[in-house]
Structure formats: structure tokens, C-alpha cells
Coordinates of C-alpha atoms in Angstrom, one line a residue:
Chain M
M1 CA -15.1 66.3 -41.6
A2 CA -11.4 66.4 -41.7
L3 CA -11.1 64.1 -44.7
L4 CA -13.3 66.3 -46.8
R5 CA -11.3 69.5 -46.1
P6 CA -9.1 70.4 -48.9
G7 CA -5.4 71.4 -48.7
I8 CA -2.4 70.6 -46.5
D9 CA -4.5 69.5 -43.5
A10 CA -6.0 66.7 -45.5
T11 CA -2.7 65.3 -46.8
R12 CA -1.2 65.4 -43.3
H13 CA -4.2 63.7 -41.9
R14 CA -4.1 61.0 -44.5
R15 CA -0.4 60.5 -43.9
M16 CA -1.0 60.1 -40.2
Q17 CA -3.7 57.6 -40.9
L18 CA -1.4 55.7 -43.1
W19 CA 1.2 55.5 -40.4
R20 CA -1.4 54.3 -37.9
E21 CA -2.6 51.7 -40.3
R22 CA 1.0 50.5 -40.8
F23 CA 1.6 50.4 -37.1
I24 CA -1.5 48.4 -36.4
E25 CA -0.7 46.0 -39.2
F26 CA 2.9 45.6 -37.8
A27 CA 1.6 45.0 -34.3
L28 CA -0.9 42.3 -35.5
R29 CA 1.7 40.7 -37.7
S30 CA 4.3 40.5 -35.0
S31 CA 1.9 39.0 -32.4
A32 CA 1.0 36.4 -34.9
L33 CA 4.6 35.8 -35.7
F34 CA 5.4 35.6 -32.0
A35 CA 2.8 32.9 -31.4
V36 CA 4.1 30.9 -34.3
V37 CA 7.7 31.2 -33.5
G38 CA 7.1 30.4 -29.9
L39 CA 5.3 27.2 -30.9
L40 CA 8.0 26.2 -33.4
L41 CA 10.7 26.7 -30.8
I42 CA 8.8 24.5 -28.3
I43 CA 8.5 21.8 -31.0
V44 CA 12.2 22.1 -31.9
F45 CA 13.1 21.9 -28.2
V46 CA 11.1 18.8 -27.6
F47 CA 12.5 17.0 -30.6
R48 CA 16.0 18.1 -29.9
E49 CA 15.9 16.8 -26.4
A50 CA 14.5 13.5 -27.7
A51 CA 17.1 13.2 -30.5
P52 CA 19.8 11.2 -28.4
V53 CA 17.4 8.3 -28.4
L54 CA 17.7 8.1 -32.2
F55 CA 21.2 9.4 -32.8
D56 CA 23.4 9.1 -29.7
R57 CA 25.3 5.8 -29.3
E58 CA 25.8 6.3 -25.5
T59 CA 22.1 6.8 -24.9
Q60 CA 21.1 4.0 -27.3
R61 CA 23.1 1.5 -25.2
E62 CA 20.4 2.1 -22.5
A63 CA 17.4 3.2 -24.5
S64 CA 16.7 2.8 -28.2
V65 CA 13.6 2.5 -30.3
P66 CA 13.8 -1.3 -30.7
G67 CA 14.4 -1.5 -27.0
F68 CA 11.1 0.3 -26.3
F69 CA 9.3 -2.7 -27.7
A70 CA 11.6 -5.4 -26.5
T71 CA 10.5 -5.4 -22.9
P72 CA 7.0 -5.3 -21.4
L73 CA 8.3 -3.5 -18.3
W74 CA 8.6 0.3 -17.6
Q75 CA 11.1 0.4 -14.7
P76 CA 13.3 3.4 -15.7
V77 CA 15.1 3.7 -12.3
G78 CA 17.4 0.9 -11.2
D79 CA 20.6 -0.9 -11.9
V80 CA 19.2 -2.1 -15.3
P81 CA 16.7 0.5 -16.4
K82 CA 13.8 -0.9 -18.5
Y83 CA 12.1 1.4 -20.9
G84 CA 9.2 -0.7 -22.4
I85 CA 6.7 1.8 -23.8
V86 CA 4.1 -0.8 -24.9
P87 CA 2.3 -0.7 -21.5
L88 CA 2.2 3.1 -21.7
L89 CA 0.7 3.0 -25.2
V90 CA -1.8 0.4 -24.2
G91 CA -2.7 2.4 -21.1
T92 CA -3.1 5.7 -23.0
F93 CA -5.4 3.9 -25.5
K94 CA -7.5 2.3 -22.8
V95 CA -8.1 5.5 -20.9
V96 CA -8.9 7.5 -24.0
V97 CA -11.3 4.9 -25.3
V98 CA -13.2 4.9 -22.0
A99 CA -13.2 8.7 -21.9
M100 CA -14.5 9.0 -25.4
V101 CA -17.2 6.3 -25.0
F102 CA -18.4 8.1 -21.9
A103 CA -18.1 11.7 -23.1
T104 CA -19.1 11.7 -26.8
P105 CA -22.8 10.6 -26.5
L106 CA -23.3 12.8 -23.4
A107 CA -21.8 15.9 -24.9
V108 CA -23.3 15.5 -28.4
L109 CA -26.8 14.8 -27.0
A110 CA -26.5 17.7 -24.6
A111 CA -25.5 19.9 -27.5
L112 CA -28.5 18.6 -29.5
F113 CA -30.8 19.3 -26.6
S114 CA -29.7 22.8 -26.0
S115 CA -29.6 23.8 -29.7
E116 CA -32.9 22.1 -30.8
F117 CA -35.2 21.6 -27.9
A118 CA -34.3 23.9 -25.0
S119 CA -36.1 27.2 -24.6
P120 CA -33.7 30.2 -24.9
R121 CA -33.8 30.6 -21.1
V122 CA -32.9 27.0 -20.4
R123 CA -30.2 27.1 -23.0
E124 CA -28.7 30.3 -21.4
A125 CA -28.6 28.3 -18.1
I126 CA -27.1 25.1 -19.5
K127 CA -24.4 26.4 -21.7
P128 CA -22.4 28.3 -19.0
V129 CA -22.9 25.5 -16.5
I130 CA -21.3 23.0 -18.8
E131 CA -18.6 25.5 -19.8
I132 CA -17.8 25.9 -16.1
L133 CA -16.8 22.2 -16.1
A134 CA -14.0 23.3 -18.4
G135 CA -12.9 25.9 -15.8
I136 CA -12.4 23.3 -13.1
P137 CA -8.7 22.8 -12.7
S138 CA -7.8 19.3 -13.8
V139 CA -5.9 18.7 -10.5
V140 CA -9.2 19.2 -8.8
M141 CA -11.0 16.8 -11.2
G142 CA -8.2 14.3 -10.6
F143 CA -8.4 14.6 -6.9
F144 CA -12.2 14.1 -7.0
A145 CA -11.6 11.0 -9.0
L146 CA -8.9 9.7 -6.6
M147 CA -11.0 10.3 -3.4
V148 CA -14.7 10.1 -4.3
L149 CA -15.4 8.7 -7.8
A150 CA -13.0 5.7 -7.3
S151 CA -14.9 4.6 -4.2
W152 CA -18.3 5.0 -5.9
L153 CA -17.2 3.0 -8.9
Q154 CA -15.6 0.3 -6.7
Q155 CA -18.8 -0.1 -4.8
W156 CA -20.9 -0.2 -7.9
T157 CA -18.7 -2.5 -10.1
G158 CA -17.0 -4.5 -7.3
S159 CA -13.6 -4.2 -9.0
T160 CA -10.6 -5.4 -7.1
I161 CA -8.4 -2.5 -8.2
R162 CA -9.7 0.8 -7.0
L163 CA -7.8 3.2 -9.3
N164 CA -8.3 1.8 -12.8
A165 CA -8.8 2.8 -16.4
V166 CA -12.6 3.2 -16.1
N167 CA -12.2 5.6 -13.1
A168 CA -9.6 7.7 -14.9
G169 CA -11.5 7.5 -18.2
I170 CA -14.7 8.8 -16.7
A171 CA -12.9 11.6 -14.9
L172 CA -11.1 12.4 -18.1
G173 CA -14.5 12.3 -19.9
L174 CA -15.8 14.9 -17.6
G175 CA -12.9 17.1 -18.5
V176 CA -13.5 16.5 -22.3
I177 CA -17.3 17.1 -22.3
P178 CA -17.1 20.9 -22.3
T179 CA -14.8 20.9 -25.3
I180 CA -17.0 18.6 -27.4
Y181 CA -20.2 20.2 -26.2
T182 CA -19.2 23.8 -27.0
V183 CA -17.9 23.1 -30.5
A184 CA -20.8 20.8 -31.3
E185 CA -23.4 23.2 -30.0
D186 CA -22.0 26.0 -32.1
A187 CA -22.0 23.8 -35.2
L188 CA -25.6 22.8 -34.6
R189 CA -26.8 26.4 -34.1
A190 CA -25.1 27.3 -37.4
V191 CA -27.4 25.1 -39.3
P192 CA -29.7 27.4 -41.3
R193 CA -33.2 27.9 -39.8
S194 CA -34.7 27.1 -43.2
Y195 CA -33.6 23.5 -43.0
R196 CA -35.6 23.0 -39.9
E197 CA -38.6 24.9 -41.2
A198 CA -38.6 22.8 -44.3
S199 CA -38.5 19.6 -42.3
L200 CA -41.2 20.6 -39.9
G201 CA -43.3 21.9 -42.8
L202 CA -43.1 18.5 -44.4
G203 CA -44.6 17.0 -41.3
A204 CA -41.5 15.7 -39.5
T205 CA -41.6 15.7 -35.7
P206 CA -39.1 17.9 -33.8
W207 CA -37.1 14.8 -32.9
Q208 CA -37.0 13.6 -36.5
T209 CA -35.9 17.1 -37.5
A210 CA -33.1 17.2 -34.9
W211 CA -31.8 13.7 -35.5
H212 CA -32.3 13.4 -39.3
V213 CA -31.8 17.1 -40.4
A214 CA -29.9 19.2 -37.9
L215 CA -27.4 16.7 -36.8
P216 CA -26.4 15.5 -40.3
A217 CA -26.2 19.0 -41.5
A218 CA -23.8 19.9 -38.6
S219 CA -21.9 16.6 -38.8
A220 CA -18.7 18.3 -40.0
G221 CA -18.6 20.5 -36.9
V222 CA -19.7 17.8 -34.6
G223 CA -17.0 15.4 -36.0
A224 CA -14.4 18.1 -35.4
A225 CA -15.7 18.6 -31.9
V226 CA -15.2 14.9 -31.1
L227 CA -11.7 14.9 -32.6
L228 CA -10.8 18.0 -30.6
G229 CA -12.0 16.2 -27.5
L230 CA -10.0 13.2 -28.5
A231 CA -6.8 15.3 -28.9
R232 CA -7.4 16.8 -25.5
A233 CA -8.0 13.4 -23.9
V234 CA -4.8 12.0 -25.3
G235 CA -2.7 14.9 -23.9
E236 CA -4.5 15.5 -20.6
T237 CA -2.2 14.7 -17.7
M238 CA -3.2 15.6 -14.2
I239 CA -6.5 13.7 -14.1
V240 CA -5.0 10.4 -15.3
L241 CA -1.9 10.9 -13.1
M242 CA -4.1 11.0 -10.0
A243 CA -6.9 8.7 -10.9
S244 CA -5.4 5.8 -12.9
G245 CA -3.0 4.2 -10.3
N246 CA -0.1 4.5 -12.8
A247 CA 0.9 0.9 -12.9
A248 CA 2.5 0.1 -16.2
I249 CA 0.9 -3.2 -17.2
I250 CA -0.2 -4.6 -20.5
S251 CA -3.8 -5.9 -20.1
G252 CA -7.1 -5.6 -21.9
D253 CA -9.1 -5.4 -18.6
P254 CA -10.6 -1.9 -18.2
F255 CA -10.6 -2.4 -14.5
D256 CA -6.8 -2.8 -14.3
S257 CA -4.7 0.1 -13.3
V258 CA -3.0 2.0 -16.3
R259 CA -0.1 4.3 -16.8
T260 CA -0.3 6.8 -19.7
L261 CA 2.3 8.5 -21.7
S262 CA 1.4 12.0 -20.4
A263 CA 1.3 10.8 -16.7
S264 CA 4.8 9.2 -17.1
I265 CA 6.3 12.4 -18.3
A266 CA 4.6 14.5 -15.6
A267 CA 5.6 12.1 -12.8
E268 CA 9.2 11.5 -13.8
L269 CA 10.5 14.6 -15.6
A270 CA 10.8 16.7 -12.5
E271 CA 13.5 14.7 -10.9
V272 CA 15.4 13.2 -13.8
V273 CA 19.0 14.0 -14.5
V274 CA 19.2 16.5 -17.4
G275 CA 20.7 14.8 -20.5
S276 CA 20.5 11.3 -19.1
P277 CA 19.0 8.5 -21.2
H278 CA 15.9 8.6 -19.0
Y279 CA 15.5 12.3 -19.7
S280 CA 15.8 11.7 -23.5
V281 CA 13.3 8.9 -23.3
L282 CA 10.8 11.1 -21.6
F283 CA 11.2 13.8 -24.3
F284 CA 10.8 11.0 -26.8
L285 CA 7.5 10.2 -25.2
G286 CA 6.6 13.9 -25.4
A287 CA 7.5 14.0 -29.1
L288 CA 5.3 10.8 -29.6
L289 CA 2.4 12.4 -27.8
F290 CA 2.8 15.6 -29.9
T291 CA 2.8 13.6 -33.1
I292 CA -0.3 11.7 -32.1
T293 CA -2.3 14.9 -31.2
F294 CA -0.9 16.6 -34.3
I295 CA -2.2 13.8 -36.5
I296 CA -5.6 13.9 -34.8
N297 CA -5.9 17.6 -35.4
V298 CA -4.9 17.4 -39.0
A299 CA -7.4 14.5 -39.4
A300 CA -10.1 16.8 -37.9
G301 CA -9.3 19.5 -40.4
V302 CA -9.4 17.1 -43.4
F303 CA -12.6 15.5 -42.1
V304 CA -14.4 18.9 -41.7
E305 CA -13.2 20.0 -45.1
R306 CA -14.4 16.9 -46.9
L307 CA -17.8 16.9 -45.2
R308 CA -18.3 20.6 -46.0
K309 CA -17.6 19.9 -49.6
R310 CA -20.0 17.0 -49.7
L311 CA -22.7 19.0 -48.1
A312 CA -22.2 22.0 -50.3
G313 CA -22.3 19.7 -53.4
A314 CA -25.5 18.0 -52.2
Chain Y
M1 CA 5.7 19.7 -6.2
R2 CA 9.5 19.8 -5.7
P3 CA 11.5 22.2 -7.9
S4 CA 12.8 20.4 -10.9
R5 CA 16.4 19.5 -11.0
H6 CA 16.5 21.5 -14.2
A7 CA 15.4 24.5 -12.3
R8 CA 17.8 23.8 -9.5
A9 CA 20.7 23.4 -11.9
A10 CA 19.7 26.7 -13.6
V11 CA 19.7 28.4 -10.2
L12 CA 23.0 26.8 -9.4
F13 CA 24.6 27.9 -12.6
T14 CA 23.4 31.4 -12.1
L15 CA 24.8 31.5 -8.6
L16 CA 28.1 30.0 -9.7
A17 CA 28.4 32.5 -12.4
A18 CA 27.8 35.4 -10.0
V19 CA 29.7 34.1 -6.9
P20 CA 32.6 31.7 -7.5
S21 CA 32.1 29.0 -4.8
H22 CA 35.5 29.4 -3.3
A23 CA 35.6 33.2 -3.2
G24 CA 34.9 33.7 0.5
R25 CA 31.7 33.4 2.4
G26 CA 29.4 31.1 0.4
I27 CA 28.9 27.6 1.7
T28 CA 28.0 25.1 -1.0
V29 CA 25.9 22.1 0.0
K30 CA 25.2 19.4 -2.6
G31 CA 24.0 15.8 -2.8
S32 CA 21.0 13.6 -1.9
D33 CA 17.7 14.4 -3.5
T34 CA 15.9 13.0 -0.4
M35 CA 17.6 15.7 1.6
V36 CA 17.3 18.6 -0.7
I37 CA 14.1 20.0 0.9
L38 CA 15.6 19.5 4.3
G39 CA 18.9 21.2 3.3
Q40 CA 17.1 24.1 1.7
R41 CA 14.9 24.6 4.8
W42 CA 18.0 24.6 7.0
A43 CA 19.8 27.0 4.7
E44 CA 16.8 29.4 4.5
T45 CA 16.3 29.6 8.2
Y46 CA 20.0 29.8 8.9
M47 CA 20.4 32.7 6.4
N48 CA 17.4 34.5 7.9
Q49 CA 18.9 34.3 11.3
N50 CA 22.5 35.1 10.3
A51 CA 22.7 38.1 8.0
G52 CA 25.6 37.9 5.6
Q53 CA 25.8 34.2 5.5
V54 CA 25.2 32.4 2.2
V55 CA 24.4 28.7 1.9
M56 CA 23.6 27.3 -1.5
V57 CA 21.9 23.9 -1.6
T58 CA 21.5 21.7 -4.7
G59 CA 20.5 18.1 -5.3
G60 CA 21.7 15.6 -7.9
G61 CA 21.7 12.5 -5.7
S62 CA 24.0 11.2 -3.0
G63 CA 26.5 9.8 -5.5
T64 CA 26.7 13.2 -7.3
G65 CA 27.3 14.9 -4.0
I66 CA 30.0 12.6 -3.0
A67 CA 31.7 13.0 -6.4
A68 CA 31.5 16.7 -5.9
L69 CA 33.1 16.4 -2.5
I70 CA 36.0 14.3 -4.0
N71 CA 36.4 16.8 -6.8
G72 CA 36.5 19.7 -4.4
T73 CA 33.5 21.5 -5.9
T74 CA 31.3 21.5 -2.8
D75 CA 32.0 22.3 0.8
V76 CA 29.4 20.0 2.3
C77 CA 27.9 16.8 0.8
Q78 CA 24.5 15.7 1.8
S79 CA 24.1 11.9 1.6
S80 CA 21.3 9.5 2.5
R81 CA 23.8 6.6 2.5
A82 CA 27.2 6.0 4.0
M83 CA 30.3 6.6 1.8
K84 CA 31.5 3.5 0.0
P85 CA 35.1 2.3 0.6
D86 CA 36.2 3.1 -2.9
E87 CA 34.8 6.6 -2.6
K88 CA 36.8 7.1 0.7
L89 CA 39.9 5.8 -1.1
K90 CA 39.5 8.4 -3.9
L91 CA 39.0 11.1 -1.3
R92 CA 42.2 10.1 0.4
D93 CA 44.2 10.1 -2.8
R94 CA 43.1 13.7 -3.5
F95 CA 43.0 15.2 0.0
Q96 CA 44.9 12.9 2.3
T97 CA 41.7 12.4 4.4
T98 CA 38.9 9.9 4.5
G99 CA 36.4 12.7 5.2
I100 CA 34.4 13.7 8.2
E101 CA 31.0 12.0 8.6
I102 CA 28.3 13.8 10.5
P103 CA 24.9 12.3 11.0
V104 CA 22.4 15.2 10.9
A105 CA 19.0 13.6 11.0
K106 CA 17.2 10.2 10.8
D107 CA 14.8 9.0 8.2
G108 CA 12.2 6.4 8.9
L109 CA 9.9 4.8 6.4
A110 CA 6.5 3.5 7.5
V111 CA 4.5 0.7 5.9
Y112 CA 0.7 1.3 5.9
V113 CA -2.3 -0.8 5.5
H114 CA -6.1 -0.1 5.8
T115 CA -7.4 0.2 9.4
S116 CA -9.6 -2.9 8.9
N117 CA -6.7 -5.1 7.9
P118 CA -6.0 -7.8 10.5
V119 CA -2.3 -8.0 9.5
R120 CA -0.3 -6.3 12.3
E121 CA 3.2 -7.3 11.4
L122 CA 5.3 -8.4 8.4
S123 CA 8.9 -9.6 8.1
L124 CA 11.1 -7.8 5.6
E125 CA 11.1 -11.0 3.5
Q126 CA 7.3 -11.0 3.4
L127 CA 7.3 -7.3 2.5
R128 CA 9.8 -8.0 -0.3
G129 CA 7.6 -10.8 -1.6
I130 CA 4.5 -8.6 -1.5
Y131 CA 6.2 -5.8 -3.5
M132 CA 7.9 -8.0 -6.0
G133 CA 4.6 -9.7 -6.7
T134 CA 5.5 -13.2 -5.4
I135 CA 3.0 -12.9 -2.5
T136 CA -0.3 -11.7 -4.0
N137 CA -2.9 -12.6 -1.4
W138 CA -3.3 -11.3 2.2
K139 CA -4.0 -14.9 3.3
Q140 CA -0.3 -15.8 2.6
V141 CA 0.8 -13.4 5.3
G142 CA -1.9 -14.2 7.9
G143 CA -4.7 -11.9 6.6
S144 CA -8.0 -12.6 5.0
E145 CA -8.6 -14.0 1.6
A146 CA -8.1 -11.0 -0.7
T147 CA -5.8 -9.8 -3.4
I148 CA -3.1 -7.4 -2.2
I149 CA -3.3 -4.0 -3.9
L150 CA 0.2 -2.4 -4.0
Y151 CA 0.7 1.3 -3.8
S152 CA 4.1 2.7 -4.4
R153 CA 5.8 6.1 -5.0
E154 CA 6.8 7.5 -8.3
N155 CA 10.3 6.3 -9.4
N156 CA 11.8 9.8 -9.1
S157 CA 11.4 9.8 -5.4
G158 CA 14.2 9.1 -2.9
T159 CA 11.7 7.1 -0.9
Y160 CA 11.1 4.8 -3.9
V161 CA 14.9 4.3 -4.3
F162 CA 15.4 3.6 -0.6
F163 CA 12.6 1.1 -0.5
K164 CA 13.9 -0.5 -3.7
D165 CA 17.4 -0.8 -2.3
V166 CA 16.6 -1.9 1.2
V167 CA 13.5 -4.0 0.9
L168 CA 13.8 -5.3 -2.6
G169 CA 17.6 -5.5 -2.6
G170 CA 17.7 -3.4 -5.8
R171 CA 15.3 -5.7 -7.7
D172 CA 12.3 -4.4 -9.6
F173 CA 8.9 -3.7 -8.2
S174 CA 6.0 -5.8 -9.4
P175 CA 4.6 -4.0 -12.5
R176 CA 1.2 -4.1 -10.8
A177 CA 2.4 -1.7 -8.1
Q178 CA 0.4 1.5 -8.6
T179 CA 2.6 4.6 -8.3
L180 CA 1.1 7.7 -6.9
P181 CA 2.5 11.3 -6.9
G182 CA 3.4 12.0 -3.3
T183 CA 3.2 10.2 0.0
A184 CA -0.1 12.0 0.8
A185 CA -1.7 10.4 -2.2
V186 CA -0.4 6.9 -1.2
V187 CA -1.9 7.4 2.3
N188 CA -5.2 8.6 0.9
A189 CA -5.4 5.6 -1.5
V190 CA -4.6 3.1 1.3
S191 CA -7.1 4.7 3.7
K192 CA -9.8 4.0 1.1
D193 CA -8.7 0.5 0.0
A194 CA -9.4 -2.3 2.4
N195 CA -6.8 -4.5 0.6
G196 CA -4.2 -1.8 0.0
I197 CA -0.6 -1.5 1.2
G198 CA 1.7 1.5 0.9
Y199 CA 4.8 3.1 2.3
G200 CA 6.1 6.5 3.1
G201 CA 7.2 8.9 5.8
G202 CA 5.9 8.2 9.2
A203 CA 4.6 11.8 9.7
Y204 CA 1.9 11.2 7.1
A205 CA 0.2 8.2 8.6
K206 CA -3.4 9.4 9.2
G207 CA -6.4 7.2 8.5
V208 CA -4.2 4.2 7.9
R209 CA -2.4 1.7 10.2
E210 CA 1.3 1.3 10.4
V211 CA 2.6 -2.3 10.2
A212 CA 5.2 -3.5 12.6
L213 CA 8.3 -4.8 10.8
K214 CA 10.6 -7.7 11.6
R215 CA 14.1 -8.0 10.3
T216 CA 13.8 -11.8 10.1
A217 CA 10.8 -14.1 10.5
T218 CA 11.7 -14.7 14.2
A219 CA 12.9 -11.2 15.2
P220 CA 10.7 -9.0 17.3
A221 CA 8.2 -6.8 15.4
V222 CA 9.0 -3.1 15.7
L223 CA 6.8 -0.1 14.9
P224 CA 8.4 3.2 13.7
D225 CA 8.6 5.9 16.3
V226 CA 11.1 8.4 17.4
K227 CA 12.9 5.9 19.7
T228 CA 13.1 2.9 17.3
V229 CA 14.1 5.1 14.4
Q230 CA 16.8 6.8 16.4
D231 CA 18.4 3.6 17.8
G232 CA 18.0 1.8 14.4
S233 CA 15.9 -1.1 15.7
Y234 CA 13.2 -0.2 13.2
P235 CA 14.4 -1.9 10.0
L236 CA 13.5 0.8 7.6
S237 CA 15.4 3.6 9.3
R238 CA 18.6 5.3 8.1
P239 CA 20.8 8.1 9.2
L240 CA 21.2 11.1 6.9
Y241 CA 24.7 12.5 6.7
F242 CA 26.7 15.6 6.0
Y243 CA 30.2 14.7 4.6
L244 CA 33.1 17.2 4.8
R245 CA 36.7 16.9 3.6
K246 CA 38.1 18.2 6.9
K247 CA 37.0 19.2 10.4
P248 CA 34.6 22.1 9.9
E249 CA 36.0 25.6 10.6
G250 CA 34.7 29.1 10.5
D251 CA 31.4 29.6 8.6
V252 CA 31.0 26.0 7.8
R253 CA 31.4 25.0 11.4
R254 CA 28.8 27.6 12.5
F255 CA 26.3 26.2 10.0
V256 CA 26.9 22.6 11.0
D257 CA 26.7 23.4 14.7
W258 CA 23.4 25.2 14.0
V259 CA 22.0 22.2 12.1
L260 CA 22.9 20.0 15.0
S261 CA 21.4 22.4 17.5
D262 CA 17.9 22.0 18.9
A263 CA 16.6 24.6 16.4
G264 CA 18.1 22.7 13.4
Q265 CA 16.8 19.4 14.7
Q266 CA 13.4 20.9 15.3
L267 CA 13.3 21.9 11.6
A268 CA 14.1 18.4 10.5
T269 CA 11.1 17.1 12.4
Q270 CA 8.9 19.7 10.7
V271 CA 10.1 18.6 7.2
G272 CA 9.1 15.0 8.1
Y273 CA 12.3 13.4 9.4
F274 CA 13.4 12.4 12.8
P275 CA 15.8 14.3 15.1
L276 CA 19.1 12.7 16.1
R277 CA 18.4 12.9 19.8

């Protein structure tokens, strides 16, 4: 062994190893730095482009924060542009609620099944299939909702508006299920075997064990899974752009068409004049969207930490 | 998806930095967003066929293009509307000319309904009422008892602006109008919605029925086709223009001649517009 050989050879070897270590450390450090700096620059860019809405007099004459709430109309192109963001907020909220109501039970129960009840062979089949759902491009999912799902739903519910919040929400839910399922499944499988053995040993049925022991024990991870799914649902663009009809109306009816924050940005940013009020408003929406998902992610972190502490203390 | 104006602007800046626009052979074309794709296709094909020729096309809107023409920063302005009198006046102040107007293609907008819809024709006034939300039931325009479902284009599209200007007289669409990305999506939605109505380029109309339009309640109903769009009897047709400061010469003339030739007009048809002849 080179290390054990005495003399000059060993010192040289050690020095080379030291350099290698340093190099590897440097490479890892710079990739981490690169990711962080890239992210920060994006955030800075979004907020800088949105800034005229808050600070530029000229822009504010057309679009200002009080103005966003003063009109119920989103008609940004015209002689008198109207930037009412309330319908967009309502729309985003409606679609996300439908998506989460649809996706959460399905994904969590599927995770419970594959971690607690399925035989290893069945589990090995289910997991990749659900994860393939995540690999379907969202454009394809949106197109499916636009062409097929919308017609089914209309026949089934008899709604007047074909492209509505329910249609977009369900398609969005399909896109969110893999996220929730994967994280929740991992959390459930991380529950120690001894918990289940103790429960079964005390005479609980497998269902009681899964529902009253495994799921509560994994609740931190499952909660985080749901919040990650929520963050994804809020930011998802292509599915809602294609499936929701994009009419900016304020209504509580889930069978009305909706326009979301993300879809508005996607639809309008490509053709807007750079630096115009409309451009700044769209970046403001982007900053708003970023803030919302950021808060959800932080909440997920806090939530997990608190539950973990409680469980560890119990 | 169309290249963003941001990207186009970036390309333009790069090109401007590399080749000053008035240093010789490059022809600059600027203006209408509706015509950007058309102009770019013309330029690409023309440059492929004529080695050494450079044609640079950017959008920005018809107004931007006309302003560039007045400022002398573009050779050719593409415009989907005629120049306004005050714009001509400005051009005359600067260059002692009112400009040369050359129609280069025709644009026709079709109005679609579901194939099962009994409504065959609409007047412009009815169409305006429908899209502004004052007419909400097909029964009011001679159809069956059913709520009208409005499909529209995204507000970034030239088609949206044209429809808004010509049909709505610049007023706002009903907020209930559903805006879809692309004419193809509008056609798909209308083809699946028995009570839907939508608008877009005539070339797309598959699986839906085009509605004949009347300028006034008593005027004859006209369907869009090559003939009615060309002679302007179809109400939603418009010429697309090139504007120049002076009679085209040299390279510019060769380019304009080529655009007006059969090959250039053929290309316009492929992009979804109508030829002049």
C-alpha cells in the first residue's frame, strides 16, 4: 500500500491526495454556488422588471397596486387598459382548490396502498407507472384536457361552459398526483418496521395499523408532500392555459371558465412591448406567484419540523 | 409559438451592432406583428434564392413600424392598417413625400360556429353584440334556445386587435369570452362546443362552419373566400401593406418585386393569408 510506504513517496502521495481533495471540494462548492447565484439572479430579475409598478410614476398612471383591485376587468390591451387582478387571484384559487381536492386523497391513499398493502411485486409495478405521469409533458396533459376530458365532463355534469375550473383542476390534479404520491410514499416507507409489528402484535388489523399508526407516524412527510403538490399546482401553467378557457371573471361557480396568474403570464408575455406598463404588470404577477409558492414552501418546512419535534418528543 | 418580441429585439440589436442598417446591402423591414411571420418567411426564402442579399425583419406593431419609417430607421414598414393622415403629414415634413403604399397581401378573418348550429349568417352589429356580451342567447340571432359560448384569441394576437378594432369598434370584449392560445385551439374548442362561436384565419376552418357576415342588417351575407376577401366585399378583410419613403430602387425594388411575384404571393397563401390576385 502506497500510504504505508515510508519516505518521500508517501509525502508526495499525500500531497497529491490533498490537492485532489481540494479540487473536489472546490468543484462541489462552485456548483452549489452556481445554482444559488443563478436562482438569486432570476429572483432579482423578476422583481426588478416588476419594480416600475411600485416606483415609476409613468407606469403607475396606467397600472398601480391600488388600480389592480379597483376594477373587476382584466383587459390589458386597448385604448384604456384595465389591469384588475382580482379575477386572476380568484381563478388561481378555484383551480388549485379543485386540483388539491381531487389529487390529495387519491395520491395519499395510493401511497398508503403501495407502502402498506401491496406485495413487493405490485409495488414495483405501481410506483414507476404513477411516476411516469410526472413525465408526461404538461402541454400534452393540457391538450388531453382541452380535447377529451372537457367533453367527458360536459356530458357527465351537463355544464354550459365546456372549459371550466373543474376541467382544468382535474387535469392539474393529474399533474400533481405524482409529486404528492412519491414524497408521501417515501415518508410512509420510512416509518420503522417496529411500529407496525407492535401494532399488529397488539391485535390491530392491517387497516387499523396503516390508518392509525403508519399514516400518523409519517404525517410530517405526507403533509410536506401535499404542500409541495400545492406549490406545483399554483405555478403550473400549460395545463391551465389550455384547459381553463382563460376568461377573467369573478365568480364562485366551479363550472365557470377561469384565468389564472400563471396562464396570463404565459399567454401575454411573449408579445408584450418590453418595458411597457403591461410588461411590468406581468412581471409583478410573476413576483406575486413567486411569493405565494415561496410562502407555501417555507410553510412546508416549518410544518415538517414541528411535527418531527412533536413525534420525537412523544 | 411565435418568437418573443424580446428575442426579436435582441436579435435586432445584435444585427444592428454588427451591420449598421444604412451601410450598404441590408434591407430593414419593421412593423406589424400580424405580418412578422409573413415578412420573415418572405425574407428567408428571398435570401435563400438570392445569395448576398440581407433582409432583416422585426415586429413591434404597425404604429412602431410607421414611426420608424418617419424617423428613417427602416427601409420598409409593414403595416396591417393604412397610414393615418397625421402620420403622412409627419413623413412629408421630414422627407418631402407622403410615402409609397404597396398592398402586398390580403388578410381575412372567419367567424366559426359548431357544424350543428342553425345560424348561417350574422350582421356585424349582431356579432358585436355577441362579443360584447349584450346578446347572450342564440335565440336572439335566429338560433336555438342556448347560451352563446364565446371563444376569443389571447390579447397579444394581431387577430384579437383587428377583431376588437373592426367588430367591437375598440370597445372591450365581454369578460366571459374565453381566450385560447392560437387559432387552432379556438377551432378545436368550437368544433366540440355546440353553442360556441370563435374567430380566426380562414385557412384553419376544419370541423367547424364559417358564418356569412353582413355589413348591415339588410346587406347581403358574404362568406370569406379568395374572391370576397380580395375584392373587399367580405366585411372582415383587410389589405396588408408595405410602406416606403420613396419609389423602391435597387435591392429594395428587387425584394418588393419578388414579394409581389407569384412565388411571393404563393408564400403568403402558405402562411395563412390571401394573395392579392
